[in-house]
PDB file of C-alpha atoms in Angstrom:
ATOM      1  CA  MET A  48     -17.757   2.964   9.292  1.00  0.00           C
ATOM      2  CA  ASP A  49     -15.787   0.797  12.918  1.00  0.00           C
ATOM      3  CA  HIS A  50     -18.820   1.008  15.066  1.00  0.00           C
ATOM      4  CA  THR A  51     -21.576  -0.130  12.155  1.00  0.00           C
ATOM      5  CA  ARG A  52     -19.358  -2.828  10.845  1.00  0.00           C
ATOM      6  CA  ARG A  53     -19.410  -3.839  14.773  1.00  0.00           C
ATOM      7  CA  PHE A  54     -23.432  -3.093  15.034  1.00  0.00           C
ATOM      8  CA  PHE A  55     -23.937  -5.334  11.541  1.00  0.00           C
ATOM      9  CA  PHE A  56     -22.324  -8.173  13.222  1.00  0.00           C
ATOM     10  CA  ALA A  57     -23.799  -7.923  16.561  1.00  0.00           C
ATOM     11  CA  PHE A  58     -27.107  -7.246  16.079  1.00  0.00           C
ATOM     12  CA  PHE A  59     -27.536 -10.012  12.906  1.00  0.00           C
ATOM     13  CA  GLY A  60     -25.305 -12.336  14.916  1.00  0.00           C
ATOM     14  CA  VAL A  61     -27.681 -12.383  18.215  1.00  0.00           C
ATOM     15  CA  PHE A  62     -31.238 -14.053  15.876  1.00  0.00           C
ATOM     16  CA  ARG A  63     -28.527 -17.503  14.513  1.00  0.00           C
ATOM     17  CA  PHE A  64     -28.460 -18.239  18.602  1.00  0.00           C
ATOM     18  CA  GLY A  65     -30.254 -15.492  21.051  1.00  0.00           C
ATOM     19  CA  VAL A  66     -33.230 -14.747  19.835  1.00  0.00           C
ATOM     20  CA  VAL A  67     -34.705 -17.124  16.762  1.00  0.00           C
ATOM     21  CA  LEU A  68     -36.415 -15.162  14.859  1.00  0.00           C
ATOM     22  CA  ALA A  69     -37.673 -15.830  10.879  1.00  0.00           C
ATOM     23  CA  MET A  70     -34.651 -14.487   8.358  1.00  0.00           C
ATOM     24  CA  LEU A  71     -33.280 -11.527  10.116  1.00  0.00           C
ATOM     25  CA  ASP A  72     -29.764 -13.652   9.223  1.00  0.00           C
ATOM     26  CA  ARG A  73     -30.459 -14.107   6.626  1.00  0.00           C
ATOM     27  CA  PRO A  74     -27.884 -12.232   3.513  1.00  0.00           C
ATOM     28  CA  LEU A  75     -30.725 -10.195   1.744  1.00  0.00           C
ATOM     29  CA  VAL A  76     -31.612  -9.230   5.401  1.00  0.00           C
ATOM     30  CA  VAL A  77     -28.487  -7.509   6.102  1.00  0.00           C
ATOM     31  CA  GLY A  78     -27.809  -7.012   2.440  1.00  0.00           C
ATOM     32  CA  LEU A  79     -30.578  -3.936   2.493  1.00  0.00           C
ATOM     33  CA  ALA A  80     -30.535  -3.042   6.468  1.00  0.00           C
ATOM     34  CA  TRP A  81     -26.683  -1.552   5.002  1.00  0.00           C
ATOM     35  CA  ALA A  82     -27.759  -0.653   1.379  1.00  0.00           C
ATOM     36  CA  LEU A  83     -30.661   0.973   3.589  1.00  0.00           C
ATOM     37  CA  VAL A  84     -27.781   2.804   6.233  1.00  0.00           C
ATOM     38  CA  SER A  85     -25.712   3.581   2.444  1.00  0.00           C
ATOM     39  CA  GLY A  86     -26.873   4.022   0.760  1.00  0.00           C
ATOM     40  CA  ASP A  87     -25.493   1.512  -1.710  1.00  0.00           C
ATOM     41  CA  PHE A  88     -27.636   0.173  -2.647  1.00  0.00           C
ATOM     42  CA  LYS A  89     -26.580  -1.933  -5.416  1.00  0.00           C
ATOM     43  CA  THR A  90     -23.628  -2.887  -4.173  1.00  0.00           C
ATOM     44  CA  ALA A  91     -25.052  -4.578  -1.385  1.00  0.00           C
ATOM     45  CA  LEU A  92     -28.029  -6.222  -2.741  1.00  0.00           C
ATOM     46  CA  GLY A  93     -25.528  -7.313  -5.783  1.00  0.00           C
ATOM     47  CA  ILE A  94     -23.543  -9.177  -2.967  1.00  0.00           C
ATOM     48  CA  CYS A  95     -26.290 -11.061  -0.814  1.00  0.00           C
ATOM     49  CA  VAL A  96     -28.245 -12.292  -2.923  1.00  0.00           C
ATOM     50  CA  PHE A  97     -25.254 -14.389  -3.596  1.00  0.00           C
ATOM     51  CA  PHE A  98     -24.520 -15.622  -0.462  1.00  0.00           C
ATOM     52  CA  GLU A  99     -29.108 -15.412  -0.475  1.00  0.00           C
ATOM     53  CA  LEU A 100     -27.716 -17.932  -3.153  1.00  0.00           C
ATOM     54  CA  ILE A 101     -25.444 -20.736  -2.850  1.00  0.00           C
ATOM     55  CA  TRP A 102     -25.386 -21.196   1.040  1.00  0.00           C
ATOM     56  CA  LEU A 103     -29.329 -22.141  -0.505  1.00  0.00           C
ATOM     57  CA  ASP A 104     -28.747 -25.747   0.282  1.00  0.00           C
ATOM     58  CA  LEU A 105     -27.110 -25.889   3.697  1.00  0.00           C
ATOM     59  CA  PHE A 106     -29.366 -24.620   6.621  1.00  0.00           C
ATOM     60  CA  PRO A 107     -29.018 -26.153  10.131  1.00  0.00           C
ATOM     61  CA  ALA A 108     -31.025 -29.126  10.939  1.00  0.00           C
ATOM     62  CA  GLY A 109     -30.310 -32.067  14.057  1.00  0.00           C
ATOM     63  CA  THR A 110     -27.185 -31.352  15.029  1.00  0.00           C
ATOM     64  CA  TYR A 111     -25.708 -29.437  11.433  1.00  0.00           C
ATOM     65  CA  ILE A 112     -24.372 -25.904  11.561  1.00  0.00           C
ATOM     66  CA  PRO A 113     -24.359 -23.419   8.246  1.00  0.00           C
ATOM     67  CA  PRO A 114     -21.707 -21.339   7.673  1.00  0.00           C
ATOM     68  CA  HIS A 115     -22.634 -17.971   9.500  1.00  0.00           C
ATOM     69  CA  ARG A 116     -24.078 -15.895   6.805  1.00  0.00           C
ATOM     70  CA  PRO A 117     -23.884 -12.506   9.253  1.00  0.00           C
ATOM     71  CA  ALA A 118     -20.935 -13.061   8.974  1.00  0.00           C
ATOM     72  CA  ALA A 119     -19.509 -13.686   5.447  1.00  0.00           C
ATOM     73  CA  ALA A 120     -22.175 -10.618   4.219  1.00  0.00           C
ATOM     74  CA  VAL A 121     -21.057  -8.148   6.854  1.00  0.00           C
ATOM     75  CA  THR A 122     -18.012  -8.873   6.323  1.00  0.00           C
ATOM     76  CA  ALA A 123     -17.863  -8.624   1.466  1.00  0.00           C
ATOM     77  CA  LEU A 124     -20.546  -5.629   2.470  1.00  0.00           C
ATOM     78  CA  ALA A 125     -17.776  -3.507   5.011  1.00  0.00           C
ATOM     79  CA  LEU A 126     -14.103  -4.229   2.625  1.00  0.00           C
ATOM     80  CA  ALA A 127     -16.286  -4.228  -0.755  1.00  0.00           C
ATOM     81  CA  THR A 128     -17.574   0.350   0.935  1.00  0.00           C
ATOM     82  CA  ALA A 129     -13.761   0.247   3.126  1.00  0.00           C
ATOM     83  CA  PHE A 130     -12.423  -0.250  -0.437  1.00  0.00           C
ATOM     84  CA  GLY A 131     -14.392   0.578  -3.416  1.00  0.00           C
ATOM     85  CA  LEU A 132     -15.351  -1.876  -4.953  1.00  0.00           C
ATOM     86  CA  HIS A 133     -18.226  -1.368  -7.308  1.00  0.00           C
ATOM     87  CA  GLN A 134     -18.130  -2.925  -9.947  1.00  0.00           C
ATOM     88  CA  PRO A 135     -19.406  -6.667  -9.500  1.00  0.00           C
ATOM     89  CA  SER A 136     -15.599  -7.490 -11.380  1.00  0.00           C
ATOM     90  CA  MET A 137     -13.695  -5.651  -8.161  1.00  0.00           C
ATOM     91  CA  ALA A 138     -16.273  -7.096  -5.641  1.00  0.00           C
ATOM     92  CA  VAL A 139     -15.149 -10.414  -5.457  1.00  0.00           C
ATOM     93  CA  PRO A 140     -12.570 -11.305  -3.558  1.00  0.00           C
ATOM     94  CA  ALA A 141     -14.266  -9.137  -1.714  1.00  0.00           C
ATOM     95  CA  ILE A 142     -16.739 -12.038  -1.432  1.00  0.00           C
ATOM     96  CA  LEU A 143     -14.412 -14.686  -1.326  1.00  0.00           C
ATOM     97  CA  ALA A 144     -13.698 -13.322   1.841  1.00  0.00           C
ATOM     98  CA  GLY A 145     -16.680 -12.753   3.222  1.00  0.00           C
ATOM     99  CA  LEU A 146     -17.026 -16.957   2.260  1.00  0.00           C
ATOM    100  CA  GLY A 147     -13.608 -17.184   4.757  1.00  0.00           C
ATOM    101  CA  ALA A 148     -15.436 -15.149   7.052  1.00  0.00           C
ATOM    102  CA  GLY A 149     -18.266 -17.065   6.843  1.00  0.00           C
ATOM    103  CA  LEU A 150     -16.784 -20.574   7.682  1.00  0.00           C
ATOM    104  CA  LEU A 151     -14.540 -19.373   9.869  1.00  0.00           C
ATOM    105  CA  GLY A 152     -17.752 -18.651  12.146  1.00  0.00           C
ATOM    106  CA  ASN A 153     -19.081 -21.942  12.115  1.00  0.00           C
ATOM    107  CA  ARG A 154     -15.845 -23.620  12.668  1.00  0.00           C
ATOM    108  CA  LEU A 155     -16.092 -20.922  16.082  1.00  0.00           C
ATOM    109  CA  GLU A 156     -20.151 -21.771  16.201  1.00  0.00           C
ATOM    110  CA  GLN A 157     -19.094 -25.479  17.084  1.00  0.00           C
ATOM    111  CA  GLU A 158     -16.759 -23.870  19.991  1.00  0.00           C
ATOM    112  CA  LEU A 159     -19.065 -22.372  21.414  1.00  0.00           C
ATOM    113  CA  ARG A 160     -21.564 -25.427  21.527  1.00  0.00           C
ATOM    114  CA  SER A 161     -19.576 -27.599  22.816  1.00  0.00           C
ATOM    115  CA  TRP A 162     -18.842 -25.200  25.606  1.00  0.00           C
ATOM    116  CA  GLN A 163     -22.261 -24.909  26.003  1.00  0.00           C
ATOM    117  CA  ASN A 164     -22.522 -28.388  26.233  1.00  0.00           C
ATOM    118  CA  HIS A 165     -20.586 -28.486  28.289  1.00  0.00           C
ATOM    119  CA  GLN A 166     -22.873 -25.837  30.843  1.00  0.00           C
ATOM    120  CA  TYR A 167     -26.186 -27.511  29.777  1.00  0.00           C
ATOM    121  CA  ASN A 168     -23.929 -30.537  31.516  1.00  0.00           C
ATOM    122  CA  GLN A 169     -23.686 -28.613  35.025  1.00  0.00           C
ATOM    123  CA  LEU A 170     -26.268 -27.623  34.770  1.00  0.00           C
ATOM    124  CA  VAL A 171     -28.598 -30.585  34.729  1.00  0.00           C
ATOM    125  CA  ARG A 172     -25.996 -32.773  37.744  1.00  0.00           C
ATOM    126  CA  ALA A 173     -27.039 -28.946  39.755  1.00  0.00           C
ATOM    127  CA  SER A 174     -31.057 -29.305  38.664  1.00  0.00           C
ATOM    128  CA  ARG A 175     -30.110 -33.748  39.966  1.00  0.00           C
ATOM    129  CA  GLU A 176     -28.212 -33.305  43.619  1.00  0.00           C
ATOM    130  CA  ASP A 177     -30.928 -29.818  44.798  1.00  0.00           C
ATOM    131  CA  ALA A 178     -28.381 -27.748  45.163  1.00  0.00           C
ATOM    132  CA  GLY A 179     -27.651 -24.226  45.653  1.00  0.00           C
ATOM    133  CA  ASP A 180     -26.971 -22.902  42.531  1.00  0.00           C
ATOM    134  CA  TYR A 181     -29.003 -24.410  40.086  1.00  0.00           C
ATOM    135  CA  SER A 182     -30.375 -21.209  37.986  1.00  0.00           C
ATOM    136  CA  PRO A 183     -31.805 -22.237  34.006  1.00  0.00           C
ATOM    137  CA  GLU A 184     -32.166 -18.209  33.923  1.00  0.00           C
ATOM    138  CA  ARG A 185     -28.838 -17.256  34.695  1.00  0.00           C
ATOM    139  CA  THR A 186     -26.960 -20.505  32.244  1.00  0.00           C
ATOM    140  CA  VAL A 187     -28.815 -19.103  29.175  1.00  0.00           C
ATOM    141  CA  ARG A 188     -27.934 -15.572  29.751  1.00  0.00           C
ATOM    142  CA  ARG A 189     -24.317 -16.318  30.185  1.00  0.00           C
ATOM    143  CA  GLY A 190     -24.244 -18.539  26.744  1.00  0.00           C
ATOM    144  CA  VAL A 191     -25.567 -15.939  25.032  1.00  0.00           C
ATOM    145  CA  LEU A 192     -23.451 -13.426  26.651  1.00  0.00           C
ATOM    146  CA  VAL A 193     -20.423 -15.586  25.710  1.00  0.00           C
ATOM    147  CA  ASN A 194     -21.736 -15.462  22.157  1.00  0.00           C
ATOM    148  CA  VAL A 195     -22.076 -12.855  21.259  1.00  0.00           C
ATOM    149  CA  LEU A 196     -18.507 -11.107  22.331  1.00  0.00           C
ATOM    150  CA  VAL A 197     -16.770 -13.342  21.622  1.00  0.00           C
ATOM    151  CA  ALA A 198     -18.296 -13.669  18.018  1.00  0.00           C
ATOM    152  CA  THR A 199     -17.907 -10.001  17.477  1.00  0.00           C
ATOM    153  CA  ALA A 200     -14.270 -10.068  18.916  1.00  0.00           C
ATOM    154  CA  ALA A 201     -13.439 -13.111  16.877  1.00  0.00           C
ATOM    155  CA  PHE A 202     -15.199 -10.995  13.692  1.00  0.00           C
ATOM    156  CA  LEU A 203     -13.231  -8.328  14.680  1.00  0.00           C
ATOM    157  CA  GLY A 204     -10.015 -10.624  14.750  1.00  0.00           C
ATOM    158  CA  ILE A 205     -11.354 -11.270  11.462  1.00  0.00           C
ATOM    159  CA  LEU A 206     -11.966  -8.689   9.394  1.00  0.00           C
ATOM    160  CA  THR A 207      -9.429  -7.055  11.013  1.00  0.00           C
ATOM    161  CA  ALA A 208      -6.684  -9.600   8.782  1.00  0.00           C
ATOM    162  CA  PHE A 209      -9.367  -8.818   5.903  1.00  0.00           C
ATOM    163  CA  PHE A 210      -8.092  -5.276   6.052  1.00  0.00           C
ATOM    164  CA  VAL A 211      -4.638  -5.862   6.697  1.00  0.00           C
ATOM    165  CA  LEU A 212      -4.636  -7.738   3.339  1.00  0.00           C
ATOM    166  CA  PHE A 213      -6.615  -6.282   1.096  1.00  0.00           C
ATOM    167  CA  PRO A 214      -3.821  -3.722  -0.077  1.00  0.00           C
ATOM    168  CA  LEU A 215      -1.670  -5.752  -0.803  1.00  0.00           C
ATOM    169  CA  VAL A 216      -4.464  -8.207  -2.457  1.00  0.00           C
ATOM    170  CA  LEU A 217      -6.172  -5.802  -4.158  1.00  0.00           C
ATOM    171  CA  PRO A 218      -3.274  -3.935  -7.163  1.00  0.00           C
ATOM    172  CA  MET A 219      -2.159  -8.404  -8.132  1.00  0.00           C
ATOM    173  CA  TRP A 220      -6.700  -8.543  -9.048  1.00  0.00           C
ATOM    174  CA  SER A 221      -7.088  -5.417 -10.513  1.00  0.00           C
ATOM    175  CA  SER A 222      -5.100  -6.135 -13.987  1.00  0.00           C
ATOM    176  CA  THR A 223      -7.167  -9.687 -13.677  1.00  0.00           C
ATOM    177  CA  ALA A 224     -10.190  -7.414 -12.507  1.00  0.00           C
ATOM    178  CA  SER A 225      -9.632  -4.957 -15.989  1.00  0.00           C
ATOM    179  CA  ALA A 226      -9.275  -8.102 -18.190  1.00  0.00           C
ATOM    180  CA  SER A 227     -13.165  -9.379 -17.455  1.00  0.00           C
ATOM    181  CA  GLU A 228     -16.911  -8.574 -18.689  1.00  0.00           C
ATOM    182  CA  ILE A 229     -18.244 -10.147 -14.865  1.00  0.00           C
ATOM    183  CA  THR A 230     -21.581  -8.433 -14.447  1.00  0.00           C
ATOM    184  CA  TRP A 231     -24.124  -9.352 -11.538  1.00  0.00           C
ATOM    185  CA  LEU A 232     -25.544 -11.853 -13.477  1.00  0.00           C
ATOM    186  CA  ASN A 233     -22.335 -13.906 -13.306  1.00  0.00           C
ATOM    187  CA  LEU A 234     -22.373 -13.521  -9.846  1.00  0.00           C
ATOM    188  CA  TRP A 235     -25.672 -14.458  -9.159  1.00  0.00           C
ATOM    189  CA  LEU A 236     -25.554 -17.928 -12.291  1.00  0.00           C
ATOM    190  CA  GLY A 237     -21.815 -19.077  -9.585  1.00  0.00           C
ATOM    191  CA  GLY A 238     -24.197 -18.945  -7.032  1.00  0.00           C
ATOM    192  CA  SER A 239     -27.954 -20.214  -8.446  1.00  0.00           C
ATOM    193  CA  VAL A 240     -25.552 -24.006  -7.623  1.00  0.00           C
ATOM    194  CA  GLY A 241     -26.506 -23.702  -4.143  1.00  0.00           C
ATOM    195  CA  GLY A 242     -29.761 -23.419  -5.402  1.00  0.00           C
ATOM    196  CA  LEU A 243     -30.566 -26.221  -7.504  1.00  0.00           C
ATOM    197  CA  LEU A 244     -28.602 -28.395  -4.907  1.00  0.00           C
ATOM    198  CA  SER A 245     -30.957 -27.258  -2.788  1.00  0.00           C
ATOM    199  CA  LEU A 246     -34.602 -29.019  -5.012  1.00  0.00           C
ATOM    200  CA  ARG A 247     -32.201 -32.986  -3.630  1.00  0.00           C
ATOM    201  CA  TRP A 248     -33.432 -33.926  -7.491  1.00  0.00           C
ATOM    202  CA  LYS A 249     -30.615 -35.027  -9.835  1.00  0.00           C
ATOM    203  CA  ARG A 250     -31.397 -34.137 -12.863  1.00  0.00           C
ATOM    204  CA  ALA A 251     -30.615 -30.896 -11.273  1.00  0.00           C
ATOM    205  CA  TYR A 252     -27.005 -32.038 -10.193  1.00  0.00           C
ATOM    206  CA  GLY A 253     -26.406 -34.018 -13.333  1.00  0.00           C
ATOM    207  CA  LEU A 254     -27.716 -30.117 -14.648  1.00  0.00           C
ATOM    208  CA  VAL A 255     -24.819 -28.414 -13.119  1.00  0.00           C
ATOM    209  CA  VAL A 256     -22.659 -31.242 -13.757  1.00  0.00           C
ATOM    210  CA  ALA A 257     -22.971 -30.277 -17.888  1.00  0.00           C
ATOM    211  CA  GLY A 258     -23.270 -26.585 -16.884  1.00  0.00           C
ATOM    212  CA  VAL A 259     -19.629 -26.997 -15.764  1.00  0.00           C
ATOM    213  CA  LEU A 260     -18.071 -29.004 -18.655  1.00  0.00           C
ATOM    214  CA  VAL A 261     -20.025 -26.715 -20.941  1.00  0.00           C
ATOM    215  CA  VAL A 262     -17.860 -23.701 -20.218  1.00  0.00           C
ATOM    216  CA  ALA A 263     -14.819 -25.652 -19.321  1.00  0.00           C
ATOM    217  CA  MET A 264     -15.655 -26.749 -23.033  1.00  0.00           C
ATOM    218  CA  SER A 265     -15.696 -23.881 -24.486  1.00  0.00           C
ATOM    219  CA  GLY A 266     -13.619 -22.032 -21.724  1.00  0.00           C
ATOM    220  CA  LEU A 267     -10.217 -24.344 -23.867  1.00  0.00           C
ATOM    221  CA  ILE A 268     -12.223 -23.974 -27.487  1.00  0.00           C
ATOM    222  CA  GLY A 269     -11.899 -20.208 -26.839  1.00  0.00           C
ATOM    223  CA  MET A 270      -7.897 -20.992 -25.778  1.00  0.00           C
ATOM    224  CA  SER A 271      -6.936 -23.068 -28.360  1.00  0.00           C
ATOM    225  CA  GLN A 272      -8.139 -20.297 -31.176  1.00  0.00           C
ATOM    226  CA  PHE A 273      -6.250 -18.167 -29.349  1.00  0.00           C
TER     227      PHE A 273
END
């Protein structure tokens, strides 16, 4: 399974910064491919629908870099598969780990793009000076290769850290999960906040706030009755 995780990240990650093909770095595409390999369609698509919804409002525009969705999806799927987290309530730690991996991937990509800007400036200077080492195609190949190698190595390091931590975290979470009735629908409703925010509509934001208040009040009422 180690080679499978490595392949999934490297394959889908390259569509984010190397070969730009629309939709191929989306969590749903990653989840469908993972389900075809693992055979666990329910867990794979359940997790990836959450990521698809929660970051629906975040897309690359100008200099903005959204969270690394392939890293998030593959991290959550790898942890869920390795530790048998097939129930929605048990998959929550894997999803949270995926969210963290997506944000760390975003930070790494910012650093890699800063390095690429330096390479671009060198290329511009070489073109103006008519230097013999002017080679745009070599710069592009090197940039893509460095991105793939560095991002894949960083992803494996992050995933290894989660694999070390999860045996310590899961026993503590199991007692909480056994008392909860979290379903995939609950997780998707939580993730749908991203879809509401993507509407760019003030009433949608008001609906989100109202929903949070209703849930909070119902929880307080339930606690007082208890």
